[in-house]
């Protein structure tokens, strides 16, 4: 039977095309930012302090002028459209609620000042309160709420506006670790329930990995990689992303590829054999220096792995280890480079020099000069 299903074009809620920001003092904070954000995506902008993620979010919000490039929201170029007319709602880190107003009034505020019809205001407020579990607190003042409840009111104020895009700038950073964890879960559920597009800024890579449909990692104003959390974890595009995403961080080793491109020779002299695929990928790197990377999750010390990866074994000098319930972290060195292994808590650690191995398929190689993944 003929497939009559129509292939529809993806709907993009937000498009950034070669977007740049140069602040009036001449500082170039964002370079050529390009992304097409589909309806319903949860995009997380991540990166260290000062990398330009808030600037990017503020340009989408209309709080910062775009120096160069195009911003398209819902099919319309909005570079010169005022924030209030952009179909966006923003939740900040310092969500200031109006202390003298009840939760209901706080939620209603943005619609009240727009002179929206009372019935619609009530409908929207009750919708947001229901979605966020705030109905029992509608008559309370902010100071009678917990931190998490206050945060929910701040999110609720964005929901009542029914925007095309929610912009969130580190909304959980003022909460303690435990509350952050539960609010993270709530945000995920909220995103599922609303089906709206979220753009979320954080410097916390765990938030990025758990919340995002796609993560954008930035550094010094440049986008380093845009990928799903899994892709970014498994195939970081460059050494910076490899080091930024994942806890504990990725292990890096210096050494070179042998003349026949069959093995990586670590600076300690240890030899790690390449898979056929890796030899193929590394064919231009014969006798050249490279950086080998392996996540702590893919270093093993148990007998069956040692047997399976007998051509990727090495001597691990154990300094100390931490038992963390579901796994054990071994801290030590491989030659004179640092290594962390995340192993099964039942694995025995006999002595301070033990045999360990890398999961062959998971080893990645990076060009020493460009720091980019060799692929
Ligand atoms: P953080 O996590 O610390 O908020 P960020 O990645 O959000 O960092 P931005 O706030 O976007 O960083 O700032 C990016 C760069 O632009 C920083 O180096 C910052 O000092 C600079 N910057 C921000 N605002 C201005 C301004 N008004 N004038 C000049 N430079 C600015």
PDB file of N, CA and C in Angstrom, residues 176-270:
ATOM      1  N   UNK A 176      18.654  24.912  47.536  1.00  0.00           N
ATOM      2  CA  UNK A 176      19.672  23.980  48.011  1.00  0.00           C
ATOM      3  C   UNK A 176      19.648  22.714  47.145  1.00  0.00           C
ATOM      4  N   UNK A 177      20.715  21.908  47.297  1.00  0.00           N
ATOM      5  CA  UNK A 177      20.936  20.784  46.373  1.00  0.00           C
ATOM      6  C   UNK A 177      19.735  19.840  46.276  1.00  0.00           C
ATOM      7  N   UNK A 178      19.128  19.548  47.435  1.00  0.00           N
ATOM      8  CA  UNK A 178      18.037  18.582  47.441  1.00  0.00           C
ATOM      9  C   UNK A 178      16.808  19.134  46.689  1.00  0.00           C
ATOM     10  N   UNK A 179      16.523  20.399  46.988  1.00  0.00           N
ATOM     11  CA  UNK A 179      15.374  21.044  46.354  1.00  0.00           C
ATOM     12  C   UNK A 179      15.610  21.209  44.848  1.00  0.00           C
ATOM     13  N   UNK A 180      16.860  21.482  44.502  1.00  0.00           N
ATOM     14  CA  UNK A 180      17.205  21.615  43.087  1.00  0.00           C
ATOM     15  C   UNK A 180      16.886  20.329  42.341  1.00  0.00           C
ATOM     16  N   UNK A 181      17.223  19.213  42.997  1.00  0.00           N
ATOM     17  CA  UNK A 181      16.943  17.906  42.400  1.00  0.00           C
ATOM     18  C   UNK A 181      15.462  17.711  42.154  1.00  0.00           C
ATOM     19  N   UNK A 182      14.639  18.053  43.152  1.00  0.00           N
ATOM     20  CA  UNK A 182      13.208  17.800  42.972  1.00  0.00           C
ATOM     21  C   UNK A 182      12.590  18.815  42.006  1.00  0.00           C
ATOM     22  N   UNK A 183      13.099  20.052  42.023  1.00  0.00           N
ATOM     23  CA  UNK A 183      12.579  21.051  41.075  1.00  0.00           C
ATOM     24  C   UNK A 183      12.952  20.690  39.634  1.00  0.00           C
ATOM     25  N   UNK A 184      14.111  20.055  39.494  1.00  0.00           N
ATOM     26  CA  UNK A 184      14.541  19.599  38.171  1.00  0.00           C
ATOM     27  C   UNK A 184      13.517  18.620  37.604  1.00  0.00           C
ATOM     28  N   UNK A 185      13.107  17.703  38.479  1.00  0.00           N
ATOM     29  CA  UNK A 185      12.123  16.712  38.057  1.00  0.00           C
ATOM     30  C   UNK A 185      10.805  17.420  37.699  1.00  0.00           C
ATOM     31  N   UNK A 186      10.423  18.387  38.524  1.00  0.00           N
ATOM     32  CA  UNK A 186       9.174  19.113  38.257  1.00  0.00           C
ATOM     33  C   UNK A 186       9.233  19.859  36.929  1.00  0.00           C
ATOM     34  N   UNK A 187      10.390  20.462  36.676  1.00  0.00           N
ATOM     35  CA  UNK A 187      10.525  21.204  35.414  1.00  0.00           C
ATOM     36  C   UNK A 187      10.395  20.284  34.213  1.00  0.00           C
ATOM     37  N   UNK A 188      10.976  19.081  34.356  1.00  0.00           N
ATOM     38  CA  UNK A 188      10.890  18.115  33.266  1.00  0.00           C
ATOM     39  C   UNK A 188       9.438  17.724  33.007  1.00  0.00           C
ATOM     40  N   UNK A 189       8.713  17.463  34.110  1.00  0.00           N
ATOM     41  CA  UNK A 189       7.305  17.076  33.971  1.00  0.00           C
ATOM     42  C   UNK A 189       6.493  18.233  33.403  1.00  0.00           C
ATOM     43  N   UNK A 190       6.819  19.438  33.863  1.00  0.00           N
ATOM     44  CA  UNK A 190       6.108  20.617  33.382  1.00  0.00           C
ATOM     45  C   UNK A 190       6.301  20.776  31.874  1.00  0.00           C
ATOM     46  N   UNK A 191       7.532  20.593  31.443  1.00  0.00           N
ATOM     47  CA  UNK A 191       7.829  20.707  30.019  1.00  0.00           C
ATOM     48  C   UNK A 191       7.030  19.670  29.222  1.00  0.00           C
ATOM     49  N   UNK A 192       6.960  18.456  29.738  1.00  0.00           N
ATOM     50  CA  UNK A 192       6.177  17.406  29.060  1.00  0.00           C
ATOM     51  C   UNK A 192       4.710  17.796  28.984  1.00  0.00           C
ATOM     52  N   UNK A 193       4.200  18.303  30.103  1.00  0.00           N
ATOM     53  CA  UNK A 193       2.778  18.633  30.174  1.00  0.00           C
ATOM     54  C   UNK A 193       2.419  19.797  29.250  1.00  0.00           C
ATOM     55  N   UNK A 194       3.263  20.830  29.242  1.00  0.00           N
ATOM     56  CA  UNK A 194       2.942  22.017  28.441  1.00  0.00           C
ATOM     57  C   UNK A 194       3.251  21.805  26.959  1.00  0.00           C
ATOM     58  N   UNK A 195       4.249  20.978  26.689  1.00  0.00           N
ATOM     59  CA  UNK A 195       4.654  20.757  25.299  1.00  0.00           C
ATOM     60  C   UNK A 195       5.222  22.009  24.651  1.00  0.00           C
ATOM     61  N   UNK A 196       5.617  22.995  25.462  1.00  0.00           N
ATOM     62  CA  UNK A 196       6.156  24.245  24.897  1.00  0.00           C
ATOM     63  C   UNK A 196       7.666  24.135  24.738  1.00  0.00           C
ATOM     64  N   UNK A 197       8.210  25.137  24.083  1.00  0.00           N
ATOM     65  CA  UNK A 197       9.648  25.187  23.857  1.00  0.00           C
ATOM     66  C   UNK A 197      10.325  25.879  25.042  1.00  0.00           C
ATOM     67  N   UNK A 198      11.386  25.269  25.541  1.00  0.00           N
ATOM     68  CA  UNK A 198      12.122  25.856  26.655  1.00  0.00           C
ATOM     69  C   UNK A 198      13.555  26.144  26.207  1.00  0.00           C
ATOM     70  N   UNK A 199      14.051  27.308  26.591  1.00  0.00           N
ATOM     71  CA  UNK A 199      15.488  27.573  26.455  1.00  0.00           C
ATOM     72  C   UNK A 199      15.977  27.929  27.847  1.00  0.00           C
ATOM     73  N   UNK A 200      16.963  27.192  28.307  1.00  0.00           N
ATOM     74  CA  UNK A 200      17.320  27.185  29.714  1.00  0.00           C
ATOM     75  C   UNK A 200      18.828  27.383  29.865  1.00  0.00           C
ATOM     76  N   UNK A 201      19.218  28.305  30.708  1.00  0.00           N
ATOM     77  CA  UNK A 201      20.651  28.571  30.905  1.00  0.00           C
ATOM     78  C   UNK A 201      21.126  27.974  32.218  1.00  0.00           C
ATOM     79  N   UNK A 202      22.234  27.282  32.177  1.00  0.00           N
ATOM     80  CA  UNK A 202      22.826  26.795  33.422  1.00  0.00           C
ATOM     81  C   UNK A 202      24.329  26.601  33.249  1.00  0.00           C
ATOM     82  N   UNK A 203      25.059  26.683  34.377  1.00  0.00           N
ATOM     83  CA  UNK A 203      26.484  26.332  34.282  1.00  0.00           C
ATOM     84  C   UNK A 203      26.681  24.927  34.837  1.00  0.00           C
ATOM     85  N   UNK A 204      25.544  24.298  35.240  1.00  0.00           N
ATOM     86  CA  UNK A 204      25.602  23.001  35.897  1.00  0.00           C
ATOM     87  C   UNK A 204      25.384  21.899  34.859  1.00  0.00           C
ATOM     88  N   UNK A 205      26.436  21.128  34.592  1.00  0.00           N
ATOM     89  CA  UNK A 205      26.322  20.149  33.507  1.00  0.00           C
ATOM     90  C   UNK A 205      25.368  19.004  33.862  1.00  0.00           C
ATOM     91  N   UNK A 206      25.110  18.780  35.143  1.00  0.00           N
ATOM     92  CA  UNK A 206      24.146  17.719  35.492  1.00  0.00           C
ATOM     93  C   UNK A 206      22.748  18.169  35.111  1.00  0.00           C
ATOM     94  N   UNK A 207      22.445  19.452  35.381  1.00  0.00           N
ATOM     95  CA  UNK A 207      21.156  19.988  34.943  1.00  0.00           C
ATOM     96  C   UNK A 207      21.032  19.857  33.432  1.00  0.00           C
ATOM     97  N   UNK A 208      22.100  20.169  32.730  1.00  0.00           N
ATOM     98  CA  UNK A 208      22.072  20.099  31.263  1.00  0.00           C
ATOM     99  C   UNK A 208      21.782  18.667  30.813  1.00  0.00           C
ATOM    100  N   UNK A 209      22.489  17.708  31.390  1.00  0.00           N
ATOM    101  CA  UNK A 209      22.324  16.316  30.954  1.00  0.00           C
ATOM    102  C   UNK A 209      20.934  15.774  31.275  1.00  0.00           C
ATOM    103  N   UNK A 210      20.369  16.184  32.420  1.00  0.00           N
ATOM    104  CA  UNK A 210      19.085  15.602  32.818  1.00  0.00           C
ATOM    105  C   UNK A 210      17.889  16.291  32.163  1.00  0.00           C
ATOM    106  N   UNK A 211      18.013  17.588  31.853  1.00  0.00           N
ATOM    107  CA  UNK A 211      16.833  18.303  31.371  1.00  0.00           C
ATOM    108  C   UNK A 211      16.721  18.388  29.845  1.00  0.00           C
ATOM    109  N   UNK A 212      17.853  18.479  29.191  1.00  0.00           N
ATOM    110  CA  UNK A 212      17.833  18.916  27.790  1.00  0.00           C
ATOM    111  C   UNK A 212      17.382  17.852  26.800  1.00  0.00           C
ATOM    112  N   UNK A 213      16.702  18.310  25.738  1.00  0.00           N
ATOM    113  CA  UNK A 213      16.584  17.455  24.559  1.00  0.00           C
ATOM    114  C   UNK A 213      17.859  17.666  23.733  1.00  0.00           C
ATOM    115  N   UNK A 214      18.358  18.911  23.726  1.00  0.00           N
ATOM    116  CA  UNK A 214      19.678  19.180  23.146  1.00  0.00           C
ATOM    117  C   UNK A 214      20.413  20.184  24.029  1.00  0.00           C
ATOM    118  N   UNK A 215      21.710  19.966  24.120  1.00  0.00           N
ATOM    119  CA  UNK A 215      22.554  20.871  24.907  1.00  0.00           C
ATOM    120  C   UNK A 215      23.407  21.692  23.940  1.00  0.00           C
ATOM    121  N   UNK A 216      23.563  22.980  24.279  1.00  0.00           N
ATOM    122  CA  UNK A 216      24.513  23.818  23.550  1.00  0.00           C
ATOM    123  C   UNK A 216      25.622  24.142  24.536  1.00  0.00           C
ATOM    124  N   UNK A 217      26.837  23.692  24.263  1.00  0.00           N
ATOM    125  CA  UNK A 217      27.944  24.058  25.147  1.00  0.00           C
ATOM    126  C   UNK A 217      28.682  25.229  24.513  1.00  0.00           C
ATOM    127  N   UNK A 218      28.886  26.271  25.325  1.00  0.00           N
ATOM    128  CA  UNK A 218      29.593  27.465  24.850  1.00  0.00           C
ATOM    129  C   UNK A 218      30.883  27.685  25.622  1.00  0.00           C
ATOM    130  N   UNK A 219      31.817  28.343  24.957  1.00  0.00           N
ATOM    131  CA  UNK A 219      33.059  28.752  25.628  1.00  0.00           C
ATOM    132  C   UNK A 219      33.544  30.032  24.964  1.00  0.00           C
ATOM    133  N   UNK A 220      33.873  31.014  25.762  1.00  0.00           N
ATOM    134  CA  UNK A 220      34.394  32.289  25.245  1.00  0.00           C
ATOM    135  C   UNK A 220      33.561  32.863  24.101  1.00  0.00           C
ATOM    136  N   UNK A 221      32.244  32.726  24.194  1.00  0.00           N
ATOM    137  CA  UNK A 221      31.367  33.308  23.179  1.00  0.00           C
ATOM    138  C   UNK A 221      31.129  32.428  21.963  1.00  0.00           C
ATOM    139  N   UNK A 222      31.823  31.306  21.877  1.00  0.00           N
ATOM    140  CA  UNK A 222      31.667  30.411  20.723  1.00  0.00           C
ATOM    141  C   UNK A 222      30.899  29.155  21.104  1.00  0.00           C
ATOM    142  N   UNK A 223      30.001  28.725  20.223  1.00  0.00           N
ATOM    143  CA  UNK A 223      29.333  27.438  20.418  1.00  0.00           C
ATOM    144  C   UNK A 223      30.361  26.348  20.152  1.00  0.00           C
ATOM    145  N   UNK A 224      30.480  25.424  21.104  1.00  0.00           N
ATOM    146  CA  UNK A 224      31.440  24.323  20.964  1.00  0.00           C
ATOM    147  C   UNK A 224      30.799  23.083  20.359  1.00  0.00           C
ATOM    148  N   UNK A 225      29.564  22.814  20.760  1.00  0.00           N
ATOM    149  CA  UNK A 225      28.848  21.642  20.244  1.00  0.00           C
ATOM    150  C   UNK A 225      27.370  21.798  20.571  1.00  0.00           C
ATOM    151  N   UNK A 226      26.526  21.311  19.655  1.00  0.00           N
ATOM    152  CA  UNK A 226      25.086  21.244  19.911  1.00  0.00           C
ATOM    153  C   UNK A 226      24.708  19.783  19.697  1.00  0.00           C
ATOM    154  N   UNK A 227      24.202  19.124  20.736  1.00  0.00           N
ATOM    155  CA  UNK A 227      23.912  17.695  20.605  1.00  0.00           C
ATOM    156  C   UNK A 227      22.976  17.237  21.705  1.00  0.00           C
ATOM    157  N   UNK A 228      22.409  16.039  21.530  1.00  0.00           N
ATOM    158  CA  UNK A 228      21.586  15.453  22.594  1.00  0.00           C
ATOM    159  C   UNK A 228      22.529  15.113  23.748  1.00  0.00           C
ATOM    160  N   UNK A 229      21.974  14.982  24.974  1.00  0.00           N
ATOM    161  CA  UNK A 229      22.837  14.656  26.102  1.00  0.00           C
ATOM    162  C   UNK A 229      23.653  13.381  25.858  1.00  0.00           C
ATOM    163  N   UNK A 230      23.036  12.378  25.269  1.00  0.00           N
ATOM    164  CA  UNK A 230      23.733  11.108  25.060  1.00  0.00           C
ATOM    165  C   UNK A 230      24.897  11.268  24.070  1.00  0.00           C
ATOM    166  N   UNK A 231      24.578  11.959  22.968  1.00  0.00           N
ATOM    167  CA  UNK A 231      25.617  12.204  21.960  1.00  0.00           C
ATOM    168  C   UNK A 231      26.781  12.976  22.562  1.00  0.00           C
ATOM    169  N   UNK A 232      26.434  13.979  23.361  1.00  0.00           N
ATOM    170  CA  UNK A 232      27.470  14.829  23.915  1.00  0.00           C
ATOM    171  C   UNK A 232      28.328  14.071  24.921  1.00  0.00           C
ATOM    172  N   UNK A 233      27.689  13.173  25.662  1.00  0.00           N
ATOM    173  CA  UNK A 233      28.416  12.375  26.645  1.00  0.00           C
ATOM    174  C   UNK A 233      29.328  11.366  25.943  1.00  0.00           C
ATOM    175  N   UNK A 234      28.795  10.725  24.900  1.00  0.00           N
ATOM    176  CA  UNK A 234      29.550   9.659  24.232  1.00  0.00           C
ATOM    177  C   UNK A 234      30.568  10.194  23.220  1.00  0.00           C
ATOM    178  N   UNK A 235      30.210  11.284  22.553  1.00  0.00           N
ATOM    179  CA  UNK A 235      31.080  11.798  21.482  1.00  0.00           C
ATOM    180  C   UNK A 235      31.320  13.291  21.589  1.00  0.00           C
ATOM    181  N   UNK A 236      31.978  13.721  22.666  1.00  0.00           N
ATOM    182  CA  UNK A 236      32.269  15.157  22.763  1.00  0.00           C
ATOM    183  C   UNK A 236      33.153  15.589  21.583  1.00  0.00           C
ATOM    184  N   UNK A 237      32.774  16.704  20.998  1.00  0.00           N
ATOM    185  CA  UNK A 237      33.403  17.193  19.769  1.00  0.00           C
ATOM    186  C   UNK A 237      34.845  17.652  19.980  1.00  0.00           C
ATOM    187  N   UNK A 238      35.126  18.174  21.163  1.00  0.00           N
ATOM    188  CA  UNK A 238      36.499  18.619  21.427  1.00  0.00           C
ATOM    189  C   UNK A 238      36.850  18.405  22.897  1.00  0.00           C
ATOM    190  N   UNK A 239      38.102  18.654  23.223  1.00  0.00           N
ATOM    191  CA  UNK A 239      38.569  18.349  24.583  1.00  0.00           C
ATOM    192  C   UNK A 239      37.838  19.186  25.626  1.00  0.00           C
ATOM    193  N   UNK A 240      37.470  20.411  25.245  1.00  0.00           N
ATOM    194  CA  UNK A 240      36.764  21.253  26.204  1.00  0.00           C
ATOM    195  C   UNK A 240      35.419  20.625  26.590  1.00  0.00           C
ATOM    196  N   UNK A 241      34.647  20.216  25.608  1.00  0.00           N
ATOM    197  CA  UNK A 241      33.336  19.611  25.882  1.00  0.00           C
ATOM    198  C   UNK A 241      33.524  18.303  26.662  1.00  0.00           C
ATOM    199  N   UNK A 242      34.525  17.527  26.275  1.00  0.00           N
ATOM    200  CA  UNK A 242      34.784  16.253  26.975  1.00  0.00           C
ATOM    201  C   UNK A 242      35.044  16.507  28.455  1.00  0.00           C
ATOM    202  N   UNK A 243      35.768  17.581  28.745  1.00  0.00           N
ATOM    203  CA  UNK A 243      36.093  17.886  30.134  1.00  0.00           C
ATOM    204  C   UNK A 243      34.943  18.537  30.877  1.00  0.00           C
ATOM    205  N   UNK A 244      34.068  19.207  30.137  1.00  0.00           N
ATOM    206  CA  UNK A 244      32.982  19.950  30.789  1.00  0.00           C
ATOM    207  C   UNK A 244      31.790  19.054  31.128  1.00  0.00           C
ATOM    208  N   UNK A 245      31.450  18.142  30.225  1.00  0.00           N
ATOM    209  CA  UNK A 245      30.273  17.287  30.406  1.00  0.00           C
ATOM    210  C   UNK A 245      30.689  15.967  31.060  1.00  0.00           C
ATOM    211  N   UNK A 246      29.944  15.567  32.100  1.00  0.00           N
ATOM    212  CA  UNK A 246      30.211  14.291  32.761  1.00  0.00           C
ATOM    213  C   UNK A 246      30.882  14.468  34.115  1.00  0.00           C
ATOM    214  N   UNK A 247      30.366  13.761  35.124  1.00  0.00           N
ATOM    215  CA  UNK A 247      31.004  13.737  36.444  1.00  0.00           C
ATOM    216  C   UNK A 247      31.170  12.288  36.863  1.00  0.00           C
ATOM    217  N   UNK A 248      32.307  11.900  37.386  1.00  0.00           N
ATOM    218  CA  UNK A 248      33.559  12.652  37.360  1.00  0.00           C
ATOM    219  C   UNK A 248      33.999  12.911  35.927  1.00  0.00           C
ATOM    220  N   UNK A 249      34.904  13.869  35.757  1.00  0.00           N
ATOM    221  CA  UNK A 249      35.253  14.271  34.387  1.00  0.00           C
ATOM    222  C   UNK A 249      36.015  13.193  33.614  1.00  0.00           C
ATOM    223  N   UNK A 250      36.045  13.400  32.318  1.00  0.00           N
ATOM    224  CA  UNK A 250      36.723  12.504  31.397  1.00  0.00           C
ATOM    225  C   UNK A 250      38.227  12.427  31.720  1.00  0.00           C
ATOM    226  N   UNK A 251      38.826  11.256  31.501  1.00  0.00           N
ATOM    227  CA  UNK A 251      40.276  11.107  31.653  1.00  0.00           C
ATOM    228  C   UNK A 251      40.954  11.369  30.313  1.00  0.00           C
ATOM    229  N   UNK A 252      42.088  12.069  30.358  1.00  0.00           N
ATOM    230  CA  UNK A 252      42.855  12.341  29.124  1.00  0.00           C
ATOM    231  C   UNK A 252      44.275  11.810  29.271  1.00  0.00           C
ATOM    232  N   UNK A 253      44.799  11.229  28.189  1.00  0.00           N
ATOM    233  CA  UNK A 253      46.163  10.689  28.221  1.00  0.00           C
ATOM    234  C   UNK A 253      46.925  11.133  27.000  1.00  0.00           C
ATOM    235  N   UNK A 254      48.194  11.498  27.214  1.00  0.00           N
ATOM    236  CA  UNK A 254      48.993  11.875  26.052  1.00  0.00           C
ATOM    237  C   UNK A 254      49.880  10.720  25.633  1.00  0.00           C
ATOM    238  N   UNK A 255      50.115  10.691  24.357  1.00  0.00           N
ATOM    239  CA  UNK A 255      50.934   9.624  23.791  1.00  0.00           C
ATOM    240  C   UNK A 255      50.914   9.757  22.290  1.00  0.00           C
ATOM    241  N   UNK A 256      51.324   8.667  21.603  1.00  0.00           N
ATOM    242  CA  UNK A 256      51.272   8.762  20.145  1.00  0.00           C
ATOM    243  C   UNK A 256      50.789   7.465  19.531  1.00  0.00           C
ATOM    244  N   UNK A 257      50.407   7.568  18.295  1.00  0.00           N
ATOM    245  CA  UNK A 257      49.975   6.406  17.531  1.00  0.00           C
ATOM    246  C   UNK A 257      51.239   5.785  16.923  1.00  0.00           C
ATOM    247  N   UNK A 258      51.321   4.456  16.885  1.00  0.00           N
ATOM    248  CA  UNK A 258      52.521   3.813  16.322  1.00  0.00           C
ATOM    249  C   UNK A 258      52.540   3.962  14.798  1.00  0.00           C
ATOM    250  N   UNK A 259      53.668   3.597  14.196  1.00  0.00           N
ATOM    251  CA  UNK A 259      53.843   3.805  12.750  1.00  0.00           C
ATOM    252  C   UNK A 259      52.844   2.998  11.929  1.00  0.00           C
ATOM    253  N   UNK A 260      52.428   1.842  12.457  1.00  0.00           N
ATOM    254  CA  UNK A 260      51.502   0.981  11.693  1.00  0.00           C
ATOM    255  C   UNK A 260      50.030   1.294  11.989  1.00  0.00           C
ATOM    256  N   UNK A 261      49.795   2.233  12.872  1.00  0.00           N
ATOM    257  CA  UNK A 261      48.436   2.601  13.309  1.00  0.00           C
ATOM    258  C   UNK A 261      47.684   1.379  13.840  1.00  0.00           C
ATOM    259  N   UNK A 262      48.345   0.664  14.756  1.00  0.00           N
ATOM    260  CA  UNK A 262      47.676  -0.474  15.407  1.00  0.00           C
ATOM    261  C   UNK A 262      47.474  -0.207  16.889  1.00  0.00           C
ATOM    262  N   UNK A 263      48.236   0.726  17.439  1.00  0.00           N
ATOM    263  CA  UNK A 263      48.118   0.984  18.874  1.00  0.00           C
ATOM    264  C   UNK A 263      48.451   2.428  19.246  1.00  0.00           C
ATOM    265  N   UNK A 264      47.961   2.775  20.432  1.00  0.00           N
ATOM    266  CA  UNK A 264      48.286   4.065  21.050  1.00  0.00           C
ATOM    267  C   UNK A 264      49.371   3.769  22.070  1.00  0.00           C
ATOM    268  N   UNK A 265      50.486   4.470  21.969  1.00  0.00           N
ATOM    269  CA  UNK A 265      51.556   4.250  22.946  1.00  0.00           C
ATOM    270  C   UNK A 265      51.531   5.400  23.945  1.00  0.00           C
ATOM    271  N   UNK A 266      51.131   5.057  25.145  1.00  0.00           N
ATOM    272  CA  UNK A 266      51.026   6.077  26.195  1.00  0.00           C
ATOM    273  C   UNK A 266      52.426   6.536  26.594  1.00  0.00           C
ATOM    274  N   UNK A 267      52.513   7.765  27.101  1.00  0.00           N
ATOM    275  CA  UNK A 267      53.834   8.287  27.482  1.00  0.00           C
ATOM    276  C   UNK A 267      54.521   7.429  28.538  1.00  0.00           C
ATOM    277  N   UNK A 268      53.748   6.590  29.250  1.00  0.00           N
ATOM    278  CA  UNK A 268      54.352   5.686  30.245  1.00  0.00           C
ATOM    279  C   UNK A 268      54.936   4.453  29.568  1.00  0.00           C
ATOM    280  N   UNK A 269      54.648   4.297  28.288  1.00  0.00           N
ATOM    281  CA  UNK A 269      55.119   3.105  27.575  1.00  0.00           C
ATOM    282  C   UNK A 269      54.014   2.069  27.400  1.00  0.00           C
ATOM    283  N   UNK A 270      52.917   2.218  28.143  1.00  0.00           N
ATOM    284  CA  UNK A 270      51.812   1.253  28.031  1.00  0.00           C
ATOM    285  C   UNK A 270      51.223   1.318  26.618  1.00  0.00           C
TER     286      UNK A 270
END
